[in-house]
PDB file of C-alpha atoms in Angstrom:
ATOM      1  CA  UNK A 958       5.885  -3.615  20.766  1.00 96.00           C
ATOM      2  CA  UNK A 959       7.487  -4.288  17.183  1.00 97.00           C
ATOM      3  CA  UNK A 960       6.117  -1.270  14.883  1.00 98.00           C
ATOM      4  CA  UNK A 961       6.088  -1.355  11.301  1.00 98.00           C
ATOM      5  CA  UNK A 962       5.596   2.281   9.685  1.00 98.00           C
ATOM      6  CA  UNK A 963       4.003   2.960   6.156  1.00 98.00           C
ATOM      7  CA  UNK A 964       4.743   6.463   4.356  1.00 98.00           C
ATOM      8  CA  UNK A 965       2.807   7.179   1.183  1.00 98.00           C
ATOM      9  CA  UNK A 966       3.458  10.998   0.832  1.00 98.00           C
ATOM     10  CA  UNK A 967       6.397  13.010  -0.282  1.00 97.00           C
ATOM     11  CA  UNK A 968       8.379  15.444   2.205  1.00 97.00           C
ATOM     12  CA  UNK A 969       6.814  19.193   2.562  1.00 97.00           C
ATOM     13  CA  UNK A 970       4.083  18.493   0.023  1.00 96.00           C
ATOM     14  CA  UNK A 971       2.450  16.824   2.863  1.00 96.00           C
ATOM     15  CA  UNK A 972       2.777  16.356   6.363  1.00 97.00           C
ATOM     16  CA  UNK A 973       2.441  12.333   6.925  1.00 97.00           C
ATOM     17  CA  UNK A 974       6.373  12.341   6.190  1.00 96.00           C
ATOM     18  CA  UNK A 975       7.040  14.724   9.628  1.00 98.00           C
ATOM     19  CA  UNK A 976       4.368  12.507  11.668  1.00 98.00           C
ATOM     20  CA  UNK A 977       6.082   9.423  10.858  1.00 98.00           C
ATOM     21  CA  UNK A 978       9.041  10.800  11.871  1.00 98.00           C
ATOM     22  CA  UNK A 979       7.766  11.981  14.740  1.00 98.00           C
ATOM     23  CA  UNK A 980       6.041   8.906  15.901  1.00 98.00           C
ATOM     24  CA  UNK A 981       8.992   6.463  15.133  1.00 98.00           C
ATOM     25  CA  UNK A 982      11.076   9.118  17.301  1.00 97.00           C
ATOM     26  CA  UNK A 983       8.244   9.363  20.243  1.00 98.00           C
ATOM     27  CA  UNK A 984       8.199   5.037  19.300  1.00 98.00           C
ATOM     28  CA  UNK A 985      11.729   4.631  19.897  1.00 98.00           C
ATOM     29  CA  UNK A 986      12.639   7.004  23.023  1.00 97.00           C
ATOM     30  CA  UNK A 987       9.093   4.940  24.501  1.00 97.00           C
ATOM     31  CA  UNK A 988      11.239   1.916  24.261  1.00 97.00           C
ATOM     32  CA  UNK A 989       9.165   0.116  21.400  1.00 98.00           C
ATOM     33  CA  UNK A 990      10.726  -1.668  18.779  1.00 97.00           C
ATOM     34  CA  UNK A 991      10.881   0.386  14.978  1.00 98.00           C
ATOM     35  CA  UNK A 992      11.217  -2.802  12.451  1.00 97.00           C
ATOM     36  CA  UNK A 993      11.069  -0.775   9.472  1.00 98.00           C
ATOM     37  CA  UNK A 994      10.077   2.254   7.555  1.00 98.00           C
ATOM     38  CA  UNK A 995       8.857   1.864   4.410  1.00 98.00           C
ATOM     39  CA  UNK A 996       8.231   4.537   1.804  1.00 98.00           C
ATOM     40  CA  UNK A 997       5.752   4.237  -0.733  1.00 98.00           C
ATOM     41  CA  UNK A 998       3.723   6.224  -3.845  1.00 97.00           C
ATOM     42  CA  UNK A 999       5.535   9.831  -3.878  1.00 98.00           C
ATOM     43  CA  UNK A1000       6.581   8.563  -0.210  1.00 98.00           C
ATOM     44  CA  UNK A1001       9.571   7.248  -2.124  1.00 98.00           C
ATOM     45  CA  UNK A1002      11.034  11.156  -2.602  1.00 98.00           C
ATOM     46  CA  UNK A1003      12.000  11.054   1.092  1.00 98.00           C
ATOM     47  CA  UNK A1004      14.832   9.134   0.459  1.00 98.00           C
ATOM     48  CA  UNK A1005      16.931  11.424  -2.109  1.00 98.00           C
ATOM     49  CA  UNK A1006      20.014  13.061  -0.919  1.00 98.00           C
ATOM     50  CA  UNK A1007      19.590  15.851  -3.376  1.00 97.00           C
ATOM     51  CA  UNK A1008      16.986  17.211  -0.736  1.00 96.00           C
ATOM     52  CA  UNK A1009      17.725  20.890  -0.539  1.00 97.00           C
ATOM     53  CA  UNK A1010      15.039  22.920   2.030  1.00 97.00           C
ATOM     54  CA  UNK A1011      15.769  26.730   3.440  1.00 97.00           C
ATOM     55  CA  UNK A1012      18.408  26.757   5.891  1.00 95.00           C
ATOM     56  CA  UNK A1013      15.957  27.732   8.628  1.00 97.00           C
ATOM     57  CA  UNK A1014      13.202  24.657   7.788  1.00 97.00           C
ATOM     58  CA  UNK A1015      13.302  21.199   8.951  1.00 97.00           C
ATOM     59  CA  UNK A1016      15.635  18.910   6.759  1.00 98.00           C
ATOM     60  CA  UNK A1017      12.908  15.843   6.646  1.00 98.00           C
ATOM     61  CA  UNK A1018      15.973  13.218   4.484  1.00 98.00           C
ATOM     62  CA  UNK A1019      18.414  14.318   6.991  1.00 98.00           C
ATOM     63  CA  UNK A1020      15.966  13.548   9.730  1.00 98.00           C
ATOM     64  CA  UNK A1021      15.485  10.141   8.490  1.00 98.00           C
ATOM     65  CA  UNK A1022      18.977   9.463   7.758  1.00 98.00           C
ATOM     66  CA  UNK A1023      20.271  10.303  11.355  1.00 98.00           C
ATOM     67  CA  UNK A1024      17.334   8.158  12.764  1.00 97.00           C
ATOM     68  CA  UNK A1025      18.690   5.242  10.471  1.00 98.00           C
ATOM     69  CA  UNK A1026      22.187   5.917  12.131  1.00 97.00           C
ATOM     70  CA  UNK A1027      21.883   6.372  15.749  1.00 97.00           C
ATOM     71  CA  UNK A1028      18.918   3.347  16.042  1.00 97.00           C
ATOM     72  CA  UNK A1029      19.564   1.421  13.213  1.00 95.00           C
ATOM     73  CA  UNK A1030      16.052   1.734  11.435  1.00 97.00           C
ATOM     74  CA  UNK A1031      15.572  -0.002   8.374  1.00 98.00           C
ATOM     75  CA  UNK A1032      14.173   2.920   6.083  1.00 98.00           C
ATOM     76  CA  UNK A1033      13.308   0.772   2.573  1.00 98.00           C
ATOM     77  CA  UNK A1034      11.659   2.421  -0.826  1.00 98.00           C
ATOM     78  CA  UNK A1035       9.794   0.570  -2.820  1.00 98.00           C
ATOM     79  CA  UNK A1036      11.753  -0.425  -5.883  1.00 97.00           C
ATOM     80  CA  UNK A1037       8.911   0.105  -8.331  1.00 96.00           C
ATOM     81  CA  UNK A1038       7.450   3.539  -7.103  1.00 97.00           C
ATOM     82  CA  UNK A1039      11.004   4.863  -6.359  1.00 97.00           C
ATOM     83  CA  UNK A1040      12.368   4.129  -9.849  1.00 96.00           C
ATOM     84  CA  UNK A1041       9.034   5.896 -11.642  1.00 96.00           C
ATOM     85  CA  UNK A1042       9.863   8.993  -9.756  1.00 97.00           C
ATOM     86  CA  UNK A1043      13.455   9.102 -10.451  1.00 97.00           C
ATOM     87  CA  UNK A1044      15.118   7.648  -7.139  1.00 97.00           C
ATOM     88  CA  UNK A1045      17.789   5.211  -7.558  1.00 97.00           C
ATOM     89  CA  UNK A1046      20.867   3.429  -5.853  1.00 97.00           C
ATOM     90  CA  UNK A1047      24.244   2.650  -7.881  1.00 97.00           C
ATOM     91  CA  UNK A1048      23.287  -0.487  -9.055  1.00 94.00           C
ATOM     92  CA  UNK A1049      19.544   0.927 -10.149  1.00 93.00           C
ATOM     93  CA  UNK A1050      21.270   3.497 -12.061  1.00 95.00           C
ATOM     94  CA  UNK A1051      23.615   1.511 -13.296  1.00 95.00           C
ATOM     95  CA  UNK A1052      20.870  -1.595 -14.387  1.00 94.00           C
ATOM     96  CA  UNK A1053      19.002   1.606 -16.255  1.00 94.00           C
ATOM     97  CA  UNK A1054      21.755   3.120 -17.836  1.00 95.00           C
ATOM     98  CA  UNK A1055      21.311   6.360 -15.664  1.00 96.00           C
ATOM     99  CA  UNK A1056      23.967   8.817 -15.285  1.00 96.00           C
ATOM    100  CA  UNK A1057      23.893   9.461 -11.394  1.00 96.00           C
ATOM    101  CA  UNK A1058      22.534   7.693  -8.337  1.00 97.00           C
ATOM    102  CA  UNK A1059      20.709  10.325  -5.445  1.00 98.00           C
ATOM    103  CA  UNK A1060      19.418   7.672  -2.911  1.00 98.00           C
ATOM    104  CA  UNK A1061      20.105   8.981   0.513  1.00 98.00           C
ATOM    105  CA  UNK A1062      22.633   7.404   3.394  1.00 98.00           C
ATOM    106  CA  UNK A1063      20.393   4.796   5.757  1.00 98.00           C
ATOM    107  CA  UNK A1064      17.782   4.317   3.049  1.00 98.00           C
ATOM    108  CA  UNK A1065      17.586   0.880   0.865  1.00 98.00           C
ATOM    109  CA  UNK A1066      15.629   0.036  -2.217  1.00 98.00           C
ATOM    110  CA  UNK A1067      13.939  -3.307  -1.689  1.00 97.00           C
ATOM    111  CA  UNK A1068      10.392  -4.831  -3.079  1.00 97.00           C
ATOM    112  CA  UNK A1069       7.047  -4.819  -2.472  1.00 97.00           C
ATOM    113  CA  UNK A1070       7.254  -8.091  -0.306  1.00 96.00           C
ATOM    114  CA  UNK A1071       8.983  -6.271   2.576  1.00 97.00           C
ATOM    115  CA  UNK A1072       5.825  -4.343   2.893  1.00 97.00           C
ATOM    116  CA  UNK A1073       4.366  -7.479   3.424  1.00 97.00           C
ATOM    117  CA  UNK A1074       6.631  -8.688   5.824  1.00 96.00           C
ATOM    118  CA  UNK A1075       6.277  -5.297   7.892  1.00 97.00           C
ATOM    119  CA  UNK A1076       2.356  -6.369   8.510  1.00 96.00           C
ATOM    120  CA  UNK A1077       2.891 -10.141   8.839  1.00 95.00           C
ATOM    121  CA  UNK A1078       5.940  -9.472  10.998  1.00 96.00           C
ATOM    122  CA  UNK A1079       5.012  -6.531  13.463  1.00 97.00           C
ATOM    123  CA  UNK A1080       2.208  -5.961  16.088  1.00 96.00           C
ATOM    124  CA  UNK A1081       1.376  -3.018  14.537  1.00 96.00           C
ATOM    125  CA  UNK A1082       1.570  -1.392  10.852  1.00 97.00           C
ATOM    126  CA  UNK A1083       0.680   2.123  11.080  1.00 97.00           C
ATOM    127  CA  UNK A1084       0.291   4.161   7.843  1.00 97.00           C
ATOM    128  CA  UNK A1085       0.872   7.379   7.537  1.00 98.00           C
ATOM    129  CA  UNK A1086      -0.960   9.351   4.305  1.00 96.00           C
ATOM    130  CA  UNK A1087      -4.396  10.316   3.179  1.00 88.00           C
TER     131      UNK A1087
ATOM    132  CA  UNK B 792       1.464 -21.847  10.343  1.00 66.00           C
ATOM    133  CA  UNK B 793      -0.266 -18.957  11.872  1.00 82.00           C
ATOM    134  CA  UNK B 794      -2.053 -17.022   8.772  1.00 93.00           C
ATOM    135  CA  UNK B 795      -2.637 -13.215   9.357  1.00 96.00           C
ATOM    136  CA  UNK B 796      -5.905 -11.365   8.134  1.00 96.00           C
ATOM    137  CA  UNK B 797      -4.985  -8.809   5.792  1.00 97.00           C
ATOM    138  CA  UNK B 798      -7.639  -6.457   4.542  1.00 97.00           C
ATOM    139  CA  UNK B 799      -6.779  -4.318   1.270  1.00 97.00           C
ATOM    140  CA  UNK B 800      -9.191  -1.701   2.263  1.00 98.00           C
ATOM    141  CA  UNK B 801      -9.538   0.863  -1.639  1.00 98.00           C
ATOM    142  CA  UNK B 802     -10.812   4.271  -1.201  1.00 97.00           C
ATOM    143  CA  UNK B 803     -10.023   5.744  -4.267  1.00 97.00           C
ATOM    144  CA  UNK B 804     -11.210   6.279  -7.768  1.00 97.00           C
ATOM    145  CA  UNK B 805      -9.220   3.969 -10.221  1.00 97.00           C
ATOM    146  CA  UNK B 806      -7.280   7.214 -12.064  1.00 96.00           C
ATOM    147  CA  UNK B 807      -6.835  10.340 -10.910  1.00 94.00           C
ATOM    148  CA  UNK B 808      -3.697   9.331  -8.591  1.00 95.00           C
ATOM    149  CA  UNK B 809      -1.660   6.374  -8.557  1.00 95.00           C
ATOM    150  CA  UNK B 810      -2.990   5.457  -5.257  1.00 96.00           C
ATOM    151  CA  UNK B 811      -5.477   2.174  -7.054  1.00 96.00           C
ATOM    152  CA  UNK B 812      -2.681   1.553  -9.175  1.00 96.00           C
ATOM    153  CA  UNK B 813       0.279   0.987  -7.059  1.00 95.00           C
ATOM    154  CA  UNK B 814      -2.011  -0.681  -4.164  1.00 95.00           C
ATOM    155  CA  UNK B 815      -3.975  -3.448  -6.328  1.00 96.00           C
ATOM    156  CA  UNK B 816       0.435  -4.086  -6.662  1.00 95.00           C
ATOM    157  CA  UNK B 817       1.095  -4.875  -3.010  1.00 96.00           C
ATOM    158  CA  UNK B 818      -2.050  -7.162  -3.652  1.00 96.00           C
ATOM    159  CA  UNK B 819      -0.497  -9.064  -5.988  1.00 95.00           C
ATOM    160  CA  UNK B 820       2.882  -9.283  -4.048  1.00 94.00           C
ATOM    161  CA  UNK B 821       1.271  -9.825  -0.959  1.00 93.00           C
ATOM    162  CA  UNK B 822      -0.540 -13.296  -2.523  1.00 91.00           C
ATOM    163  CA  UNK B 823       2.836 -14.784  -2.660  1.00 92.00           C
ATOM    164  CA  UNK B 824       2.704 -14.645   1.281  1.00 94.00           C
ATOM    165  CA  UNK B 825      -0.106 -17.110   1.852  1.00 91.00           C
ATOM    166  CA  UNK B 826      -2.014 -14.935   4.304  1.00 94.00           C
ATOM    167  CA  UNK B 827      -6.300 -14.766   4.901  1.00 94.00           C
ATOM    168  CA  UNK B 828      -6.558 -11.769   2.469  1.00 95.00           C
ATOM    169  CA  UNK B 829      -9.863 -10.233   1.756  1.00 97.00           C
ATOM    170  CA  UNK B 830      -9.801  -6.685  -0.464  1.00 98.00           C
ATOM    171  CA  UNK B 831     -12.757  -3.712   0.403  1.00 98.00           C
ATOM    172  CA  UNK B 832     -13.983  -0.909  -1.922  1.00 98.00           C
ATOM    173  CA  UNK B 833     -15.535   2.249  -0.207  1.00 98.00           C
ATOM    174  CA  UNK B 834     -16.226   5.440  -1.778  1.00 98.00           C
ATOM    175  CA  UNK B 835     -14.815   6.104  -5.073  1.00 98.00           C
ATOM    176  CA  UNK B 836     -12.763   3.207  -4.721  1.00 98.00           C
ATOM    177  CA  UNK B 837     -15.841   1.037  -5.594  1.00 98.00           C
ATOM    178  CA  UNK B 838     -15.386   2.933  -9.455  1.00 98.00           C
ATOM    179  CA  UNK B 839     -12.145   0.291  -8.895  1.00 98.00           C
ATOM    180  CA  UNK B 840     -14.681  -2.391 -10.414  1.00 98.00           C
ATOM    181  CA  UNK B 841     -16.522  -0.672 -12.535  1.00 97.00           C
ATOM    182  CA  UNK B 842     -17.148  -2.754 -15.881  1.00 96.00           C
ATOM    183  CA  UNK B 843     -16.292  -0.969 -19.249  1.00 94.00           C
ATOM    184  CA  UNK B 844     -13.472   1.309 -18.525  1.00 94.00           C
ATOM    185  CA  UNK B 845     -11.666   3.159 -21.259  1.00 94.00           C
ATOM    186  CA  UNK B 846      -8.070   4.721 -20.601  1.00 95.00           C
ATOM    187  CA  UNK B 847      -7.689   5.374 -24.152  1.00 94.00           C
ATOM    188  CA  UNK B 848      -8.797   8.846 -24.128  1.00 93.00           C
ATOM    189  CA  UNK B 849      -6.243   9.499 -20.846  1.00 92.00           C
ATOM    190  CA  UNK B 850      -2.714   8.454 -22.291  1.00 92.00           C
ATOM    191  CA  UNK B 851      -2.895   5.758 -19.548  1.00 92.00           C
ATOM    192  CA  UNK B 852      -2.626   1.989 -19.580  1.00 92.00           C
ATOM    193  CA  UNK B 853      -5.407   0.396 -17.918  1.00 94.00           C
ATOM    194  CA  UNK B 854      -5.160  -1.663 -15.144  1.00 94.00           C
ATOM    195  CA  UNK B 855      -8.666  -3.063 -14.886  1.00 93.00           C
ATOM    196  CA  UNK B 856      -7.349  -6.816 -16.477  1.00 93.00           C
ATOM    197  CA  UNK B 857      -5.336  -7.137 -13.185  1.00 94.00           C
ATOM    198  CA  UNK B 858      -8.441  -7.716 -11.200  1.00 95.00           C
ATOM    199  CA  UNK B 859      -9.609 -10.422 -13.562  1.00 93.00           C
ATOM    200  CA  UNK B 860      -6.325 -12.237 -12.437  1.00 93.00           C
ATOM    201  CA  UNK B 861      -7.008 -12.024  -8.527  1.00 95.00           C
ATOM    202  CA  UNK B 862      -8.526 -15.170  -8.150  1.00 93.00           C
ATOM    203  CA  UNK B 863      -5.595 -16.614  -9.682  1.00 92.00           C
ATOM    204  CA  UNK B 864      -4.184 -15.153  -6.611  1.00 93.00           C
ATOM    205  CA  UNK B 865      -6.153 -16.640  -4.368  1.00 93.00           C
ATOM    206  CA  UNK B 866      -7.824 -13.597  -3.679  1.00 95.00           C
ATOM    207  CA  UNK B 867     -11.169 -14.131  -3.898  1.00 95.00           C
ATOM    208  CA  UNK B 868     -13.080 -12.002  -1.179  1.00 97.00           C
ATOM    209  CA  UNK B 869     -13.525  -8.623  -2.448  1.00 98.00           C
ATOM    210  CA  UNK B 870     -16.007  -6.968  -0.084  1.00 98.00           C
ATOM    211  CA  UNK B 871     -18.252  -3.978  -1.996  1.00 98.00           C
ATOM    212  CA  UNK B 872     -20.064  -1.505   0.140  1.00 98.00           C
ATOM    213  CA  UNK B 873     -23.659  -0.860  -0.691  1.00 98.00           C
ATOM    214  CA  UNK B 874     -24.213   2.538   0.218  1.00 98.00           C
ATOM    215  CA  UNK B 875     -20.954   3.686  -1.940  1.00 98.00           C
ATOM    216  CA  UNK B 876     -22.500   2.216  -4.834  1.00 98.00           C
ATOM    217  CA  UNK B 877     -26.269   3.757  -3.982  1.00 98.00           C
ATOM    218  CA  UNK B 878     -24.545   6.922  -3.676  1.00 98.00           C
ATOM    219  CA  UNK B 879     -22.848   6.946  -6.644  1.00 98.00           C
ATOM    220  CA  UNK B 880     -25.970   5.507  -8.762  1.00 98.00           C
ATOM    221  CA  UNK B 881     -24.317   2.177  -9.074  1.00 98.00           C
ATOM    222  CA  UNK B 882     -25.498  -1.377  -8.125  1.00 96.00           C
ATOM    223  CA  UNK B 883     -23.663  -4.874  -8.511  1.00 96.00           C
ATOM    224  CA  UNK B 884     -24.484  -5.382 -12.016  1.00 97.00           C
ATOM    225  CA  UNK B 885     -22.657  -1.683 -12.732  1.00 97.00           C
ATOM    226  CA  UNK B 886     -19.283  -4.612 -12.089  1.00 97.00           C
ATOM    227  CA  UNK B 887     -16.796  -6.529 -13.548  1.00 96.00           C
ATOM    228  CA  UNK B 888     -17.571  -9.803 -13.368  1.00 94.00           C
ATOM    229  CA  UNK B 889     -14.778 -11.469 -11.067  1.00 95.00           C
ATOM    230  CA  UNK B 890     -14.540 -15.020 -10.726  1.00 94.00           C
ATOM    231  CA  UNK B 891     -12.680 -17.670  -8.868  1.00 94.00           C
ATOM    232  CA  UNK B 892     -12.497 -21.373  -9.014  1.00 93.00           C
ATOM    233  CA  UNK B 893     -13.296 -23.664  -5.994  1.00 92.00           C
ATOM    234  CA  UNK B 894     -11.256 -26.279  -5.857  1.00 90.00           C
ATOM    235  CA  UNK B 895     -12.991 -27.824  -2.878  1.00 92.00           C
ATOM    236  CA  UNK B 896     -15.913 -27.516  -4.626  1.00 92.00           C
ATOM    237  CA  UNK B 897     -15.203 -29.144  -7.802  1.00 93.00           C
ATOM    238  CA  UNK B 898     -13.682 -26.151  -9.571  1.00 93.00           C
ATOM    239  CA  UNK B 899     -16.897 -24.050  -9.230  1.00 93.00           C
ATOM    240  CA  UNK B 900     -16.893 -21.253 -10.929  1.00 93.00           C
ATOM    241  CA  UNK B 901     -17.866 -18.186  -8.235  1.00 94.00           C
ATOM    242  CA  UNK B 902     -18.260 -14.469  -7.869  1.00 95.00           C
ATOM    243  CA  UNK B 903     -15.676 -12.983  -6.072  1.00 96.00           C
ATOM    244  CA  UNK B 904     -17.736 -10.222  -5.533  1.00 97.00           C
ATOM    245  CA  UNK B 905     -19.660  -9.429  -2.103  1.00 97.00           C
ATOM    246  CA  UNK B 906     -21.915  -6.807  -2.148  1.00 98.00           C
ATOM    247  CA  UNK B 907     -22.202  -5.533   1.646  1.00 98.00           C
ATOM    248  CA  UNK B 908     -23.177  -2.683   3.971  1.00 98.00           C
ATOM    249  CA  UNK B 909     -21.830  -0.380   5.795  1.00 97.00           C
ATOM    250  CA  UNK B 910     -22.132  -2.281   9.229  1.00 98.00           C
ATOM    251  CA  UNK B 911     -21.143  -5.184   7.845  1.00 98.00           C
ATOM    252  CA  UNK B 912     -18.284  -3.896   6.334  1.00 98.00           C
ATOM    253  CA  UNK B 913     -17.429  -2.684   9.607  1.00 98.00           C
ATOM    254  CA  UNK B 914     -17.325  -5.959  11.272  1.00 98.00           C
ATOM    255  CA  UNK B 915     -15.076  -7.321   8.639  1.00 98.00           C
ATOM    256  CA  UNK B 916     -12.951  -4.568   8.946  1.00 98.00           C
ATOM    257  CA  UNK B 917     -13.035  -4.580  12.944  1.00 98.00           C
ATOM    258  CA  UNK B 918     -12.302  -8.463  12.450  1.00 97.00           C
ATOM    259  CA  UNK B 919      -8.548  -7.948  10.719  1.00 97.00           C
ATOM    260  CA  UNK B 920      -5.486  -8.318  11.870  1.00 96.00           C
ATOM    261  CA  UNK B 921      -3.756  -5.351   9.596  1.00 96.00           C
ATOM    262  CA  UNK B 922      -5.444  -2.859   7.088  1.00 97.00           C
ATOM    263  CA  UNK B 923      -3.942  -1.687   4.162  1.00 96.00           C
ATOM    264  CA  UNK B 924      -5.049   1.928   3.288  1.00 93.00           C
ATOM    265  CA  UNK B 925      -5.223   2.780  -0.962  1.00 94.00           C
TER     266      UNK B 925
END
């Protein structure tokens, strides 16, 4: 089955960021197809590289970033909610005149429309949030 | 082409969180995609349509003109449950009025509005292909 995953919360403020993760792993290993991740409202904040937890907690970027690498998972923020809470690629920072970029490896900023194309596109879209 | 049913299903009160905000914006992206869209309001997210709103006194900009431009959009099926408005001492006139033009119908001017229960809402809900959760 081709899965499309929605994340509307921020990392350890909430826990729909570790269930998506979870369920794109459990997804994946089951054989299914993971089209794409995106990351909405404060879900944006899971794609900054500046992510520091405790040494002994899970690292929930990292986690993302290493599921982008080893199965190729497109992991997209949504331009407009990333850039109101301060997430941006080189050429976002550079368009706004920003001093430094923090966007994570494996993550992409893209529009709303490939939100769209997740539920037009997959079998399923399952969202993960309140 | 094969058109998807997309329901825009809004549980939340208009301010508060961004949650209404940012969702009424995949709404608008999402017309550009030519799909059988339909939008819900349950709970507080039926204070969404609420005529009369005032932002002033919140710092905020208001968002409530967006929803006069839906039927622009082509989305003109927004799907009010009853009870959340009886529980909240509201009824249909408490609304905006929201409008779209029928072009197979001579431009007619109509409601975009459809007051419905809970079962009903149900079925329409049971009936989509994907639901968006705000």
């Amino acid at each position: 089955m081709k899965i499309g995953l929605l994340v509307n919360e921020g990392p350890y403020q909430h826990q729909a960021a570790d269930t998506a993760y979870h369920f794109a792993k459990a997804a994946i290993e089951k054989g299914h197809e993971v089209f794409r991740v995106f990351f909405y409202h404060d879900g944006v904040n899971n794609g900054t590289r500046l992510t520091t937890p405790p040494q002994d907690d899970r690292h929930v970027q990292r986690r993302w970033t290493e599921l982008a690498e080893a199965h190729g998972v497109d992991l997209v923020l949504c331009v407009a909610a990333a850039q109101r809470r301060g997430i941006c690629d080189p050429d976002e920072a550079k368009r706004n005149g920003k001093d430094a970029d923090n966007i994570a490896p494996g993550f992409r900023i893209s529009g709303l429309g490939q939100l769209v194309e997740v539920a037009i596109e997959c079998d399923r879209l399952v969202t993960f949030g309140d | 082409m094969f058109r998807k049913k997309l329901m825009y299903l809004n549980r939340r009160a208009p301010y508060g969180t961004i949650y209404a905000a940012e969702g009424l914006e995949v709404v608008l992206i999402g017309a550009a995609f030519d799909q059988d869209v339909c939008m819900a309001f349950v709970g507080d997210g039926v204070y969404q349509l609420k005529a009369g709103q005032d932002t002033s006194g919140l710092g905020l900009k208001s968002f409530s003109p967006a929803y006069r431009a839906l039927g622009d959009y082509d989305v003109t099926r927004l799907y009010v449950e009853r009870e959340s408005l009886e529980e909240r001492g509201l009824d249909a006139g408490d609304l905006m009025p929201l409008t779209w033009e029928d072009e197979d119908d001579d431009w007619a001017e109509k409601s975009s509005i459809h007051v419905v229960d809970r079962a009903e809402l149900t079925r329409l809900i049971d009936a989509q292909d994907v639901v968006f959760n705000f």
